[in-house]
C-alpha angles and dihedrals in degrees: 000000000000113000095016117147115241100187096115094243123132121236091258093050092049088052091052092049093051092046089051091050090048093048091046089055093045090049092055096255103325110176116259114218100179111219129352134182114273089227086069096058128080130194119251104259088204095052110147091221109096093197131018102226133200093014092151098059091046090049092054087053093050092048088057106039105009129235110309099178119069122230117237111233141172126208113274092232089059091050093047090052092052096040108027090165086072099053092116093049091059095045110167098340118135098210136025117219112230096168119034107030089145089053090051092050092049094046089053089048090051091050096243119163101206142035131198109241142187116209113218104211096175100064102086107142134060088252093048091050097049091048091048094050092044092051091048092053099041092045090058093040088235096143131088116231093258091046087052088053092050090050090052093051093047091051090047088061093058102033098043102225140045089234087061091048092052092049095049092049093045091240132128124260086242090057090054093043093052092053090048089062087070089073087075094056114117117237094256091052092046089052090051090050093049091047092045088231121198110282094016120119134164088248091055092045090055090049091049090048087066089069112085099182113089100217093045091051093048091046090050091052093049090050091053093044091051093050091049090052089051091050091048092050091050108056090176095061110106115236124215133193123229114279095022124115119272117273113254091236126052121199116244113279111255140158113013090352094071096034125228093283118087108251127217122231093264094052089048091053091048093052093047087052089050091052090052092049092051091049092050091044091195138115130062108312094186097087094049091049090055091050091045093055088059093048107089111198139139109296091213093054091047092053093047092053093043089048089055093052095046092050093047087055090057094259130120121263089214089080088076095058118100093223092058095058099087116105094005099094114159096001123156089237092058092047089055094045091049090053092047094050094049093049089050092054090050095046096046093048089048092052093046095049095037090226094300091131091077097187093051093044094053096045091049095046091048093053089051091049091049099045110017104040091242118167113194124205115259093258097036096103123040114241117255115266126227 
């Protein structure tokens, strides 16, 4: 066949060769040494990955098709010179793996005798090796969020500033700053992030990291976890991402959204209208702010109800916590949170007084009619008195 390769290599071997050539180019000319005996390789004792997970599944793949991606290594002598405290960990190995420790573990598990490697000859100092290992791991997205944080802090020690860390890793200062927020996570929240608990995401963890107060942070996490469980239990509920328009149908208000008091049909309809208004995050909020300022209710109850509406709209309830306000001036999340909190004050006051404060009731209902497509029953609002 025209164009066929007659080099005697199998398809898998050709793939490994091409991958080695590609990685050599990407690593600025790192030398490719083909395959080497696994017994001559040592794991990086400073590897940022706390645990090498899912080794068995990867080992099964390697046993079938081999290892197609080379491991990045440096000579053991270079590593010992930079990290003499790890001399015993290296033992008699010829090379130390700085990119591909999971691959090495899986290959050993699969009983392979050799691995393809790329030798990095440029990383000579402690600083160079740390940067090279961090770049390898981050480029392949092999680190968990807290492992990324540990990598950033280790690099900060040798580079001096977080700006220098961002520059060396090819990341933005904002990327580094977001991960540094994870320092503020309480142990329970850290554990949930590590375990990938239901409802926990890296985005949520960063938001929770804005909350310095322990009790508020744990409460915010419990609120988010409860709402995630409610969504999972109701497959018909429509989900919505941040910044999108409100869904047309809002799930029935339950839990903290409805409050502990049994609500009549009119109150439920008002709260559904409020949820829709929060999701849309449109209309003139000034009037409802004025009404809310004259609606004395429990702040905790108002925050709980507003949190429910914000979360239903696809936002983060952390935008309602005072300790999360810094650095977020004018954000869409805070506009939405302010609207939700104002509506919660109005609605709770309306429920508590049963509409007996006629001026308040009429102003609140008129706002809902104008901006939330609310249609009250004929006797829902007392008539204005002369």
